[in-house]
PDB file of C-alpha atoms in Angstrom:
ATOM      1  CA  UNK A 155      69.653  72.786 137.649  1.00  0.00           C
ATOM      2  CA  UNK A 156      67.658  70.236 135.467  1.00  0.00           C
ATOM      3  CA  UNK A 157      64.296  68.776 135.518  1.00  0.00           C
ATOM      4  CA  UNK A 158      63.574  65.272 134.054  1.00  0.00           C
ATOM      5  CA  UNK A 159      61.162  64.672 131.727  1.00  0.00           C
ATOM      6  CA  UNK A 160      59.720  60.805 131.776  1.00  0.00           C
ATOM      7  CA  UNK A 161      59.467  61.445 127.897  1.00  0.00           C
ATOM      8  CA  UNK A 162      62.035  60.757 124.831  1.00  0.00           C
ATOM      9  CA  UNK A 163      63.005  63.960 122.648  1.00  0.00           C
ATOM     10  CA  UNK A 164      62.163  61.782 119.680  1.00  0.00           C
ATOM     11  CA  UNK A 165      60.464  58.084 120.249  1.00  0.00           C
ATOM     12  CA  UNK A 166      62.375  54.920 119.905  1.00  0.00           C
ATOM     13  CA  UNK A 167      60.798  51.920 119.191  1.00  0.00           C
ATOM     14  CA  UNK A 168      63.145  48.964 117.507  1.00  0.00           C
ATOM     15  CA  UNK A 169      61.425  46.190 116.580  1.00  0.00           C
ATOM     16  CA  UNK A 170      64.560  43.767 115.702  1.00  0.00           C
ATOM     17  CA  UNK A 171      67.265  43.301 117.729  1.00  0.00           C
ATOM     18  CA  UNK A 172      70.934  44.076 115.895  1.00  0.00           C
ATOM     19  CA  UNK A 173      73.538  43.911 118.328  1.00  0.00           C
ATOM     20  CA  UNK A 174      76.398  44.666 115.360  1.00  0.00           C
ATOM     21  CA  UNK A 175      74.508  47.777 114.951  1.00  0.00           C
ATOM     22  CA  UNK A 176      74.627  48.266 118.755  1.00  0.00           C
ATOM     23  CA  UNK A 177      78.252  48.287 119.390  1.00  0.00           C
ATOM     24  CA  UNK A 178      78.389  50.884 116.321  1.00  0.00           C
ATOM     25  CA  UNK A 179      75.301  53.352 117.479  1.00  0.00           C
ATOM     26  CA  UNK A 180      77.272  53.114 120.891  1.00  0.00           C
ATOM     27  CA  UNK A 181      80.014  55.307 119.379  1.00  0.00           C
ATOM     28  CA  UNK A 182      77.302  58.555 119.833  1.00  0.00           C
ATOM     29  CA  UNK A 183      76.745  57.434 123.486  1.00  0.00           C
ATOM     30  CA  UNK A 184      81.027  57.457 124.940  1.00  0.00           C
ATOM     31  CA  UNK A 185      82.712  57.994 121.582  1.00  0.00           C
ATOM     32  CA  UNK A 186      84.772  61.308 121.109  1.00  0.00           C
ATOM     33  CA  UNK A 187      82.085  63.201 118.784  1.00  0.00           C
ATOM     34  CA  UNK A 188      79.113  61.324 120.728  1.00  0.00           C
ATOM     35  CA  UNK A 189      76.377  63.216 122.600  1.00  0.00           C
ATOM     36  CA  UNK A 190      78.318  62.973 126.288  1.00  0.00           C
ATOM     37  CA  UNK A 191      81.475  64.624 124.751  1.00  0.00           C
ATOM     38  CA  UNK A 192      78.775  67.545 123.237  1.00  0.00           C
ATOM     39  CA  UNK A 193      77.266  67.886 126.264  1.00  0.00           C
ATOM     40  CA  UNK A 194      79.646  67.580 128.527  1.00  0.00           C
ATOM     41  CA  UNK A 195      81.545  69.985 125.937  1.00  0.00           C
ATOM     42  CA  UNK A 196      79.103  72.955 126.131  1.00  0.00           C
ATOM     43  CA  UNK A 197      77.943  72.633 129.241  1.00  0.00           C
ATOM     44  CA  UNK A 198      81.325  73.286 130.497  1.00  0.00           C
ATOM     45  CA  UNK A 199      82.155  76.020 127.888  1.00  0.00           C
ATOM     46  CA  UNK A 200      79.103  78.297 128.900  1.00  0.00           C
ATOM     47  CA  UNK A 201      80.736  79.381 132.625  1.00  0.00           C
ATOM     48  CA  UNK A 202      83.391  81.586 130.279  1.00  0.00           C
ATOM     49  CA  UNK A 203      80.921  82.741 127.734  1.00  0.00           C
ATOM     50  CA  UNK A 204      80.856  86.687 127.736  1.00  0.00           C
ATOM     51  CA  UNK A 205      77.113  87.478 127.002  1.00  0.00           C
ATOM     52  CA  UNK A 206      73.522  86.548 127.495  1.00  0.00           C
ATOM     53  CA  UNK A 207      73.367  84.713 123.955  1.00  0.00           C
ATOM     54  CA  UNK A 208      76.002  82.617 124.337  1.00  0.00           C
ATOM     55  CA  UNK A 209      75.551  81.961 127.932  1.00  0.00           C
ATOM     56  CA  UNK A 210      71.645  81.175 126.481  1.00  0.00           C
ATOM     57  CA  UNK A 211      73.153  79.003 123.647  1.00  0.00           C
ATOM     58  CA  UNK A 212      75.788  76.633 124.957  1.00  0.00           C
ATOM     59  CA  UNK A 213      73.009  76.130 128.056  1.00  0.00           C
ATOM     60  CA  UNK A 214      70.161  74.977 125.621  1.00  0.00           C
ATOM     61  CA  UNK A 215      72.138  73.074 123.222  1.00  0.00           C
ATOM     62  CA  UNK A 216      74.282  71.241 126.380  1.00  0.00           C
ATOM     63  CA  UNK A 217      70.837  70.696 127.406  1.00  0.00           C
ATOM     64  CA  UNK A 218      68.944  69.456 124.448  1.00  0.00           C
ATOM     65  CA  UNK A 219      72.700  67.079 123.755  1.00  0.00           C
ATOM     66  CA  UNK A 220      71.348  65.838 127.202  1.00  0.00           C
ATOM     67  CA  UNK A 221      68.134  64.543 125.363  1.00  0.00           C
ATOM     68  CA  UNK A 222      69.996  63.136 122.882  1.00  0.00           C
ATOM     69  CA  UNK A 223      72.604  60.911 124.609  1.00  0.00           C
ATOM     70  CA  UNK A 224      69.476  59.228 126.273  1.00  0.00           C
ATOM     71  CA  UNK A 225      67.444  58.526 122.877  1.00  0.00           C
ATOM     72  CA  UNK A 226      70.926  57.238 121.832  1.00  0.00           C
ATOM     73  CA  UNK A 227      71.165  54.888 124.889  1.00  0.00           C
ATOM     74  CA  UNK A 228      67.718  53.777 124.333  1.00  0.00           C
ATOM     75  CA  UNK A 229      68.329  52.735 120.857  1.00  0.00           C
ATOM     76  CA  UNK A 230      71.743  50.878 122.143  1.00  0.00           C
ATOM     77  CA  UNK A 231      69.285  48.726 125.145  1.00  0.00           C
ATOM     78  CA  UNK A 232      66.493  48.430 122.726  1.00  0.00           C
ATOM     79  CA  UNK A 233      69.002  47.166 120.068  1.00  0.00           C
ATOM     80  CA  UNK A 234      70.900  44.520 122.667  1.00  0.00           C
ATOM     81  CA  UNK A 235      67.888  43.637 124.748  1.00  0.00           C
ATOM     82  CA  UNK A 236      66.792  40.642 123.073  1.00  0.00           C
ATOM     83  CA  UNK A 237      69.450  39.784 121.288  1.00  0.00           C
ATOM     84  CA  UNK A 238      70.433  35.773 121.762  1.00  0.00           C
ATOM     85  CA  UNK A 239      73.376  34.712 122.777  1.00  0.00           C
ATOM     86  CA  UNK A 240      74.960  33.487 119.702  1.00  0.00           C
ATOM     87  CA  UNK A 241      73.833  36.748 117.602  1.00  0.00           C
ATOM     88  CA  UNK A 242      76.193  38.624 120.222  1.00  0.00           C
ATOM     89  CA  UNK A 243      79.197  36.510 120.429  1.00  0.00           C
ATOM     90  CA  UNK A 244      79.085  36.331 116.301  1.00  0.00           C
ATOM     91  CA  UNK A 245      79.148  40.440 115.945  1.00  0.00           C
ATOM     92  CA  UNK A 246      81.454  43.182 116.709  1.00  0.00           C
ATOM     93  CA  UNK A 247      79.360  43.408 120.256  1.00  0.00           C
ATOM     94  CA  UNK A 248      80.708  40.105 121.968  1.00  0.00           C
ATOM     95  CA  UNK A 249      83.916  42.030 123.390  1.00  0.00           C
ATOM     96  CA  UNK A 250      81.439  44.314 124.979  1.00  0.00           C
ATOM     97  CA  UNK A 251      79.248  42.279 126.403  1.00  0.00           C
ATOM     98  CA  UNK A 252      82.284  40.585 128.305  1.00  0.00           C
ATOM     99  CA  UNK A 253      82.153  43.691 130.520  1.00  0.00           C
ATOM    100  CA  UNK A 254      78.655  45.161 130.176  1.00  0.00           C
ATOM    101  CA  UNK A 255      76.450  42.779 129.444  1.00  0.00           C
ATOM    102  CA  UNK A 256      73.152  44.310 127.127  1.00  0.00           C
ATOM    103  CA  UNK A 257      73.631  47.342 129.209  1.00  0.00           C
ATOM    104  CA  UNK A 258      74.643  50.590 128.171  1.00  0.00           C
ATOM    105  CA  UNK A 259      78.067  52.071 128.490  1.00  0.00           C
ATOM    106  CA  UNK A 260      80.101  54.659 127.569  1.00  0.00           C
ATOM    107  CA  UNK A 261      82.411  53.510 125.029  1.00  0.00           C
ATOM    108  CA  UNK A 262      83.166  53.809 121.480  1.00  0.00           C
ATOM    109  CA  UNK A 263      83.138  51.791 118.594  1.00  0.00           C
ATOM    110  CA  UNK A 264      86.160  50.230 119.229  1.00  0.00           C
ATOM    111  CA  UNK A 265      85.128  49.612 123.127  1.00  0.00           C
ATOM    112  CA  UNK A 266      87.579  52.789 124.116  1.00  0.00           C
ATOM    113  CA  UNK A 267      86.198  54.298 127.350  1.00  0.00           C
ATOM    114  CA  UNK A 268      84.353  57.744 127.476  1.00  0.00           C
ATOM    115  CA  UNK A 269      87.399  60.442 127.382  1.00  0.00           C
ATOM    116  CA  UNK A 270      87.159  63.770 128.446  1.00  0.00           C
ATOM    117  CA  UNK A 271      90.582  64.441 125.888  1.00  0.00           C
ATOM    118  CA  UNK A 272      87.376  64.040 122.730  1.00  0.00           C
ATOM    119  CA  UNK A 273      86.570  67.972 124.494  1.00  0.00           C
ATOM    120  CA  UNK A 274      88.383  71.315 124.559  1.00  0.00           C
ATOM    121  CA  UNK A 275      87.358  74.627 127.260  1.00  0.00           C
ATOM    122  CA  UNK A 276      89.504  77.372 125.930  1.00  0.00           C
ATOM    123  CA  UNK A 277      87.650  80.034 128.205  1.00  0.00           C
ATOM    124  CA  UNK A 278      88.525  82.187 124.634  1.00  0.00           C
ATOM    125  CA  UNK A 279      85.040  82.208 123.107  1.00  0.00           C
ATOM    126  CA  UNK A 280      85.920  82.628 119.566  1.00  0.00           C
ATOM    127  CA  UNK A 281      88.565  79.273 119.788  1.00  0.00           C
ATOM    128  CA  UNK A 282      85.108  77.528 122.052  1.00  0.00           C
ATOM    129  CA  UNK A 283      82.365  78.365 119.458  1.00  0.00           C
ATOM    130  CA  UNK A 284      84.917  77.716 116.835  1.00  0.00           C
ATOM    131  CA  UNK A 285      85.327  74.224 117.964  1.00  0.00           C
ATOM    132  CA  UNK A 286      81.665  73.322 118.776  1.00  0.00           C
ATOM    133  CA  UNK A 287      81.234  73.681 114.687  1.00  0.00           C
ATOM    134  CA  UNK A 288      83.614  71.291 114.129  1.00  0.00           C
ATOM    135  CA  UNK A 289      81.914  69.068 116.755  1.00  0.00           C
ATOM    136  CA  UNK A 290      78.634  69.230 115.240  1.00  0.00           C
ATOM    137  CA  UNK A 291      80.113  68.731 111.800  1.00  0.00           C
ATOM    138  CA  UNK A 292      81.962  65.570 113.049  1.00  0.00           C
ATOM    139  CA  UNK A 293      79.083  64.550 114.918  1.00  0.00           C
ATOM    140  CA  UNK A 294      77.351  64.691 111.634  1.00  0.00           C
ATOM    141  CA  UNK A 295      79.598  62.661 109.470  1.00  0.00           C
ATOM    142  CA  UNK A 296      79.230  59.773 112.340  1.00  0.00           C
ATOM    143  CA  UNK A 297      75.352  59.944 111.729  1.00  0.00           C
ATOM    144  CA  UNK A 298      75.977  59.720 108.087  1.00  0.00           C
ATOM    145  CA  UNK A 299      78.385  56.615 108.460  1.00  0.00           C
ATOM    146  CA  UNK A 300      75.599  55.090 110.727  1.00  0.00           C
ATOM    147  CA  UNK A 301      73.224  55.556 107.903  1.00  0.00           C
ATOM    148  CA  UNK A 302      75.288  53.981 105.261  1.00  0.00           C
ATOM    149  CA  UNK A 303      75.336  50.880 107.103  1.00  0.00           C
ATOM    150  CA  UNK A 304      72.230  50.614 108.642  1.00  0.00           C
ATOM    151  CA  UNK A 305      69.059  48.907 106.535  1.00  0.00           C
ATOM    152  CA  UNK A 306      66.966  49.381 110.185  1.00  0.00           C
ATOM    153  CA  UNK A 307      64.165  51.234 109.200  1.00  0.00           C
ATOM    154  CA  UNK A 308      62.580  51.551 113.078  1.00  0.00           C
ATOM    155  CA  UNK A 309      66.982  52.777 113.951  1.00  0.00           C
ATOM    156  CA  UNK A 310      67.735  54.704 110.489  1.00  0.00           C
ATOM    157  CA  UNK A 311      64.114  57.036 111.350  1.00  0.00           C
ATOM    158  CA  UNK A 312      65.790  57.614 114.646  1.00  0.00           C
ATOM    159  CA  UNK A 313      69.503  58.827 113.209  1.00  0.00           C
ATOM    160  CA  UNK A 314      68.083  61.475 110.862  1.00  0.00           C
ATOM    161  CA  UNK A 315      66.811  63.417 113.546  1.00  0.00           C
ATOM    162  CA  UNK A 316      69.331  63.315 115.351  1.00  0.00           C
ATOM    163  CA  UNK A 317      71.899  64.159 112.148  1.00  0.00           C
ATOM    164  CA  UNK A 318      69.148  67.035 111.631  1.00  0.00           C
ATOM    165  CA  UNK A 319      69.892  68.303 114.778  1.00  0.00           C
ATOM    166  CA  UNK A 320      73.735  68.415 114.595  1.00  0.00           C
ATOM    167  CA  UNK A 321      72.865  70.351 111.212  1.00  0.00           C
ATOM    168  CA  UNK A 322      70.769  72.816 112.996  1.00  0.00           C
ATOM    169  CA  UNK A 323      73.004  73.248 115.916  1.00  0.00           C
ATOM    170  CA  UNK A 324      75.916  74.007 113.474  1.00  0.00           C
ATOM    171  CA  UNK A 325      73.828  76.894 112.066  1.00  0.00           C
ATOM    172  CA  UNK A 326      73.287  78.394 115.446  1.00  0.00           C
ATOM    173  CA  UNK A 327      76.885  78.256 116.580  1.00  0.00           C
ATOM    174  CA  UNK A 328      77.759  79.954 113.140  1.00  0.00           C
ATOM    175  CA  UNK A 329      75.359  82.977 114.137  1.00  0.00           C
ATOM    176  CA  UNK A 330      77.596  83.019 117.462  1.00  0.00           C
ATOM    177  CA  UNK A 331      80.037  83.280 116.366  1.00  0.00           C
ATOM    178  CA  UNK A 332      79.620  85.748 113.873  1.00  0.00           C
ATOM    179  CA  UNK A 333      77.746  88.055 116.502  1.00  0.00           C
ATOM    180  CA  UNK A 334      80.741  87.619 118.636  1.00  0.00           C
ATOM    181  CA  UNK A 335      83.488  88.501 116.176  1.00  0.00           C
ATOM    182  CA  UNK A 336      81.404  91.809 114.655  1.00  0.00           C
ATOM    183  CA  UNK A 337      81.136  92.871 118.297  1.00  0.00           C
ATOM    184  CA  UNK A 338      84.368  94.249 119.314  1.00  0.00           C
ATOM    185  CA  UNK A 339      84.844  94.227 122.372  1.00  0.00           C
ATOM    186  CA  UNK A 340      88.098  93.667 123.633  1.00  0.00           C
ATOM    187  CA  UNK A 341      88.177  92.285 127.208  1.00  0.00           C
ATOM    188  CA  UNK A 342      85.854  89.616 125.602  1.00  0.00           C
ATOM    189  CA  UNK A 343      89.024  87.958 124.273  1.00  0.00           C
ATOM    190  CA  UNK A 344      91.024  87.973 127.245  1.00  0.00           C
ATOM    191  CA  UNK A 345      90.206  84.959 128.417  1.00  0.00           C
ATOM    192  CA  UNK A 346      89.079  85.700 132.068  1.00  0.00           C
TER     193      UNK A 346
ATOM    194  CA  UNK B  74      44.032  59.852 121.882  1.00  0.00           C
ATOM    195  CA  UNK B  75      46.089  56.596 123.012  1.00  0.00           C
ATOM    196  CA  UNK B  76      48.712  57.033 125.387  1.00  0.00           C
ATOM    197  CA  UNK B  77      51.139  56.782 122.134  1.00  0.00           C
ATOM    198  CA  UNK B  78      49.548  59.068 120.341  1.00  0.00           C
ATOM    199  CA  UNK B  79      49.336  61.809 122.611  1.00  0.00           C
ATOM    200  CA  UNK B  80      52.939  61.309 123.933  1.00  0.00           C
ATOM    201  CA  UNK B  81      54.265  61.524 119.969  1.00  0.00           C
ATOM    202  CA  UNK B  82      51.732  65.158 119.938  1.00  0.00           C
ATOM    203  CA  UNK B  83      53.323  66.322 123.323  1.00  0.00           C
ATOM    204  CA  UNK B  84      56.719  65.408 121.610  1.00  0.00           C
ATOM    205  CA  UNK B  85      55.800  67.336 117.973  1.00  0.00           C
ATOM    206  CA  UNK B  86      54.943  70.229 120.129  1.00  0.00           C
ATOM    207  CA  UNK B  87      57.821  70.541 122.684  1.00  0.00           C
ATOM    208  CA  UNK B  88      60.211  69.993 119.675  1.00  0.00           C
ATOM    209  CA  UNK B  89      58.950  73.084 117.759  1.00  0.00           C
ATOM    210  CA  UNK B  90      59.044  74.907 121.107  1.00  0.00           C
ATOM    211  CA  UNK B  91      62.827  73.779 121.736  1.00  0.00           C
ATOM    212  CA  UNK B  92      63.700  74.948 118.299  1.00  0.00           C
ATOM    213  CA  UNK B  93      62.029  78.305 118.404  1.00  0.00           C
ATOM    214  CA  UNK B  94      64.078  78.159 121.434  1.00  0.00           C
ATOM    215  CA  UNK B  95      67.470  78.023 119.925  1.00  0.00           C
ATOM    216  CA  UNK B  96      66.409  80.643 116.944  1.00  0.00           C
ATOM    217  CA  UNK B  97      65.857  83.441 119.625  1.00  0.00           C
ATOM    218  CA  UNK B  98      68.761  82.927 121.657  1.00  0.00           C
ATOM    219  CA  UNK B  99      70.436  84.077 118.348  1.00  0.00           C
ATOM    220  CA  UNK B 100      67.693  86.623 117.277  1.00  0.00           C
ATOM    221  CA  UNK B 101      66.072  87.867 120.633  1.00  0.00           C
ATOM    222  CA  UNK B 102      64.098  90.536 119.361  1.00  0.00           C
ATOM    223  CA  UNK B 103      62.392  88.678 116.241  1.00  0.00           C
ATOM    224  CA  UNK B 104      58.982  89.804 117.190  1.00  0.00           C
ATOM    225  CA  UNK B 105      57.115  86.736 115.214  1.00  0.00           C
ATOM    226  CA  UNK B 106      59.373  83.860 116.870  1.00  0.00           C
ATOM    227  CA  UNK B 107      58.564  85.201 120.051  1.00  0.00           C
ATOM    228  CA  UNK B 108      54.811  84.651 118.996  1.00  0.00           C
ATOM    229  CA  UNK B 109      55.737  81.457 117.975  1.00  0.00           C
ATOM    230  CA  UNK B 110      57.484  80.169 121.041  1.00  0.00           C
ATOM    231  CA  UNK B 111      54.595  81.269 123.201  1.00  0.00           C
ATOM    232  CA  UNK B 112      52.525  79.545 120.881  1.00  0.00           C
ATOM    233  CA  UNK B 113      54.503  76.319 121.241  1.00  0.00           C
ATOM    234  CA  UNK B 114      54.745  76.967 124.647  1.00  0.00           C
ATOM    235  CA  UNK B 115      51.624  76.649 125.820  1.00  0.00           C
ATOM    236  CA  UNK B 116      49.907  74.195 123.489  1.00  0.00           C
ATOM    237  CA  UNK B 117      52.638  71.755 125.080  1.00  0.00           C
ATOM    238  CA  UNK B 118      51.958  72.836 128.640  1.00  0.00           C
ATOM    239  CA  UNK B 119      48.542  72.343 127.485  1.00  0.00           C
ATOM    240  CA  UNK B 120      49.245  68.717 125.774  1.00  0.00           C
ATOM    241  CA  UNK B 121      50.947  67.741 129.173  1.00  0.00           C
ATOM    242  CA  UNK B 122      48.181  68.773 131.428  1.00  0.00           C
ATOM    243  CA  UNK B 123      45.660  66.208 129.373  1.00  0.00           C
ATOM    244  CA  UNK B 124      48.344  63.668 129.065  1.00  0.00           C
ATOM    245  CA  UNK B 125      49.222  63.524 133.118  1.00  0.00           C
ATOM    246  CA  UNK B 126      45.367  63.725 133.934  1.00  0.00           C
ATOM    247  CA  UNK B 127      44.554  60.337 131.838  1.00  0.00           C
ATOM    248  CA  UNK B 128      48.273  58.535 132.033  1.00  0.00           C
ATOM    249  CA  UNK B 129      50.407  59.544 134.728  1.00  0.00           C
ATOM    250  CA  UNK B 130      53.440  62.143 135.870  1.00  0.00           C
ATOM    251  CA  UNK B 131      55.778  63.864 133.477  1.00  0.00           C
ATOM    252  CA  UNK B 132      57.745  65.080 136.137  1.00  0.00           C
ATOM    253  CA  UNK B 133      57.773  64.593 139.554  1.00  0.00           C
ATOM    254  CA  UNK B 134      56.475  67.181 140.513  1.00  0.00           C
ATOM    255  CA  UNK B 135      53.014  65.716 139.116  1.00  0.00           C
ATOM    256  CA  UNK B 136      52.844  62.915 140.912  1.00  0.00           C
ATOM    257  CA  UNK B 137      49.466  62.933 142.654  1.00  0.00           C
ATOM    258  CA  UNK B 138      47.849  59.901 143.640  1.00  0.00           C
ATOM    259  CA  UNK B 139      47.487  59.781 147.494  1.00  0.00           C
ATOM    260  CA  UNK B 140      47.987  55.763 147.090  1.00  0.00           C
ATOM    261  CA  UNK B 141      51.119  54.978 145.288  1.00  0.00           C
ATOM    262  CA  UNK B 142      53.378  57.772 144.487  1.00  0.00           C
ATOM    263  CA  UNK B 143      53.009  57.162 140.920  1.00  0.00           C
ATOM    264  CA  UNK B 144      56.306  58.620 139.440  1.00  0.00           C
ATOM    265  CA  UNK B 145      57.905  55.059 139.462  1.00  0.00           C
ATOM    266  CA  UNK B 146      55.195  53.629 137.486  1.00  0.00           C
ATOM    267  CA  UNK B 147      56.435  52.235 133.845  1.00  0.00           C
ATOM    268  CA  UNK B 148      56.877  52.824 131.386  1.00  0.00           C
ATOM    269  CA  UNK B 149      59.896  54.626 131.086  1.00  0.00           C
ATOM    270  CA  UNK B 150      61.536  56.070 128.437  1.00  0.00           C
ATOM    271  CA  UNK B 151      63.887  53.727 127.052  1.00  0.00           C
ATOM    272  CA  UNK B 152      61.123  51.162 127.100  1.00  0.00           C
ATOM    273  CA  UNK B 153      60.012  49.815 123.915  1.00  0.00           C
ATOM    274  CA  UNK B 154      56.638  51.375 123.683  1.00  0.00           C
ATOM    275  CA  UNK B 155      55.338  49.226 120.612  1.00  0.00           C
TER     276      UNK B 155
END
């Protein structure tokens, strides 16, 4: 189970409201390399994992991806809150706001629903760890794109954590994986 | 401390505990990041106790006024806090 913290992984404050930059930080809240799809993606994976550390891994990453899809939903509200009327009809966020008003929703950038399709269980833990490297990797590149067209100081502060932590996450996986492949044991790979 | 301040501490601490965290899952018997973690550990449990005796739950679970059950009360998180 999970307990809730009344507390942010990392604080978000925004001072100005952007809601162009919104609809494009949005994409790490529903898009296919966002924190739901990560979450969702090893929290799901760690029923088939064959030993303690990965069961340990994929549970406290899934976890800490939890942490992250809210700081990423708090930067979307705090971005859209006070934005006027005209700023949101005149960026890429008026289509949004048709159906969800400043709230958050899962979407991506281009207002495509949260899909489950963005994540892969194998049950085969070298294809699963294999995959959540390329997901963190992804997830990365996202941040980076973010950064390049962001001049938000209180937003851009916000993103390089969380671009840190894809970084960090990647590293662990690796060490996974590696472990897992240099044990050999063979009913590990069949997929029960 | 303000309630800022010591919120941004808690959050420094419980970071360095969640990343000590992930290192052992991969390297379980590193006998220094298990000092480390316990270190972490506790100064946040520590951090937490001081910051829900002077501002209010963390959890539930804290929640301790007779009066109003003060888990509701705001802020929450995704509240601008500036």
């Amino acid at each position: 189970m999970w307990n809730y913290q009344k507390k942010l992984q990392y604080p978000v404050n925004i001072k100005n409201p952007n809601p162009k930059l919104a609809s494009y930080v949005c994409t790490q809240y529903g898009g296919p390399n966002g924190e739901l799809s990560a979450s969702l993606r090893y929290l799901s994976q760690r029923y088939s994992m064959p030993d303690a550390m990965t069961k340990a891994l994929l549970t406290d990453i899934g976890t800490e991806e939890l942490a992250h899809l809210e700081i990423v939903g708090t930067i979307v509200r705090q971005l859209a809150k006070c934005a006027s009327d005209e700023e949101i009809e005149n960026s890429p966020f008026g289509a949004y706001f048709m159906n969800h008003g400043r709230g958050v929703y899962p979407a991506d950038s281009n207002g495509m629903p949260f899909n489950a399709l963005a994540l892969a269980v194998t049950a085969d833990p070298i294809a699963d760890l294999t995959e959540n490297l390329a997901a963190e990797q992804k997830a990365r590149v996202v941040y980076d794109n973010i950064l390049k067209v962001s001049d938000d100081p209180d937003v851009n502060d916000v993103v390089k954590f969380l671009r840190q932590r894809e970084i960090v996450h990647f590293q662990r996986f690796g060490e996974a994986l590696d472990q897992i492949q240099n044990k050999r044991l063979p009913k590990m790979y069949c997929g029960k | 401390m303000t309630r800022h301040e010591l919120l941004n501490k808690i959050s420094a601490y419980a970071f360095a505990e969640k990343e000590w965290n992930l290192y052992l899952d991969t390297h379980p018997t590193d006998k220094e990041a298990i000092k480390k973690h316990k270190a972490m550990a506790e100064k946040t449990k520590e951090l937490v106790k001081e910051y829900e005796k002077n501002f209010g739950p963390l959890t539930s679970m804290s929640a301790d006024d007779p009066d109003k059950f003060n888990w509701i009360c705001d802020p929450w998180p995704w509240d601008n806090q500036k």
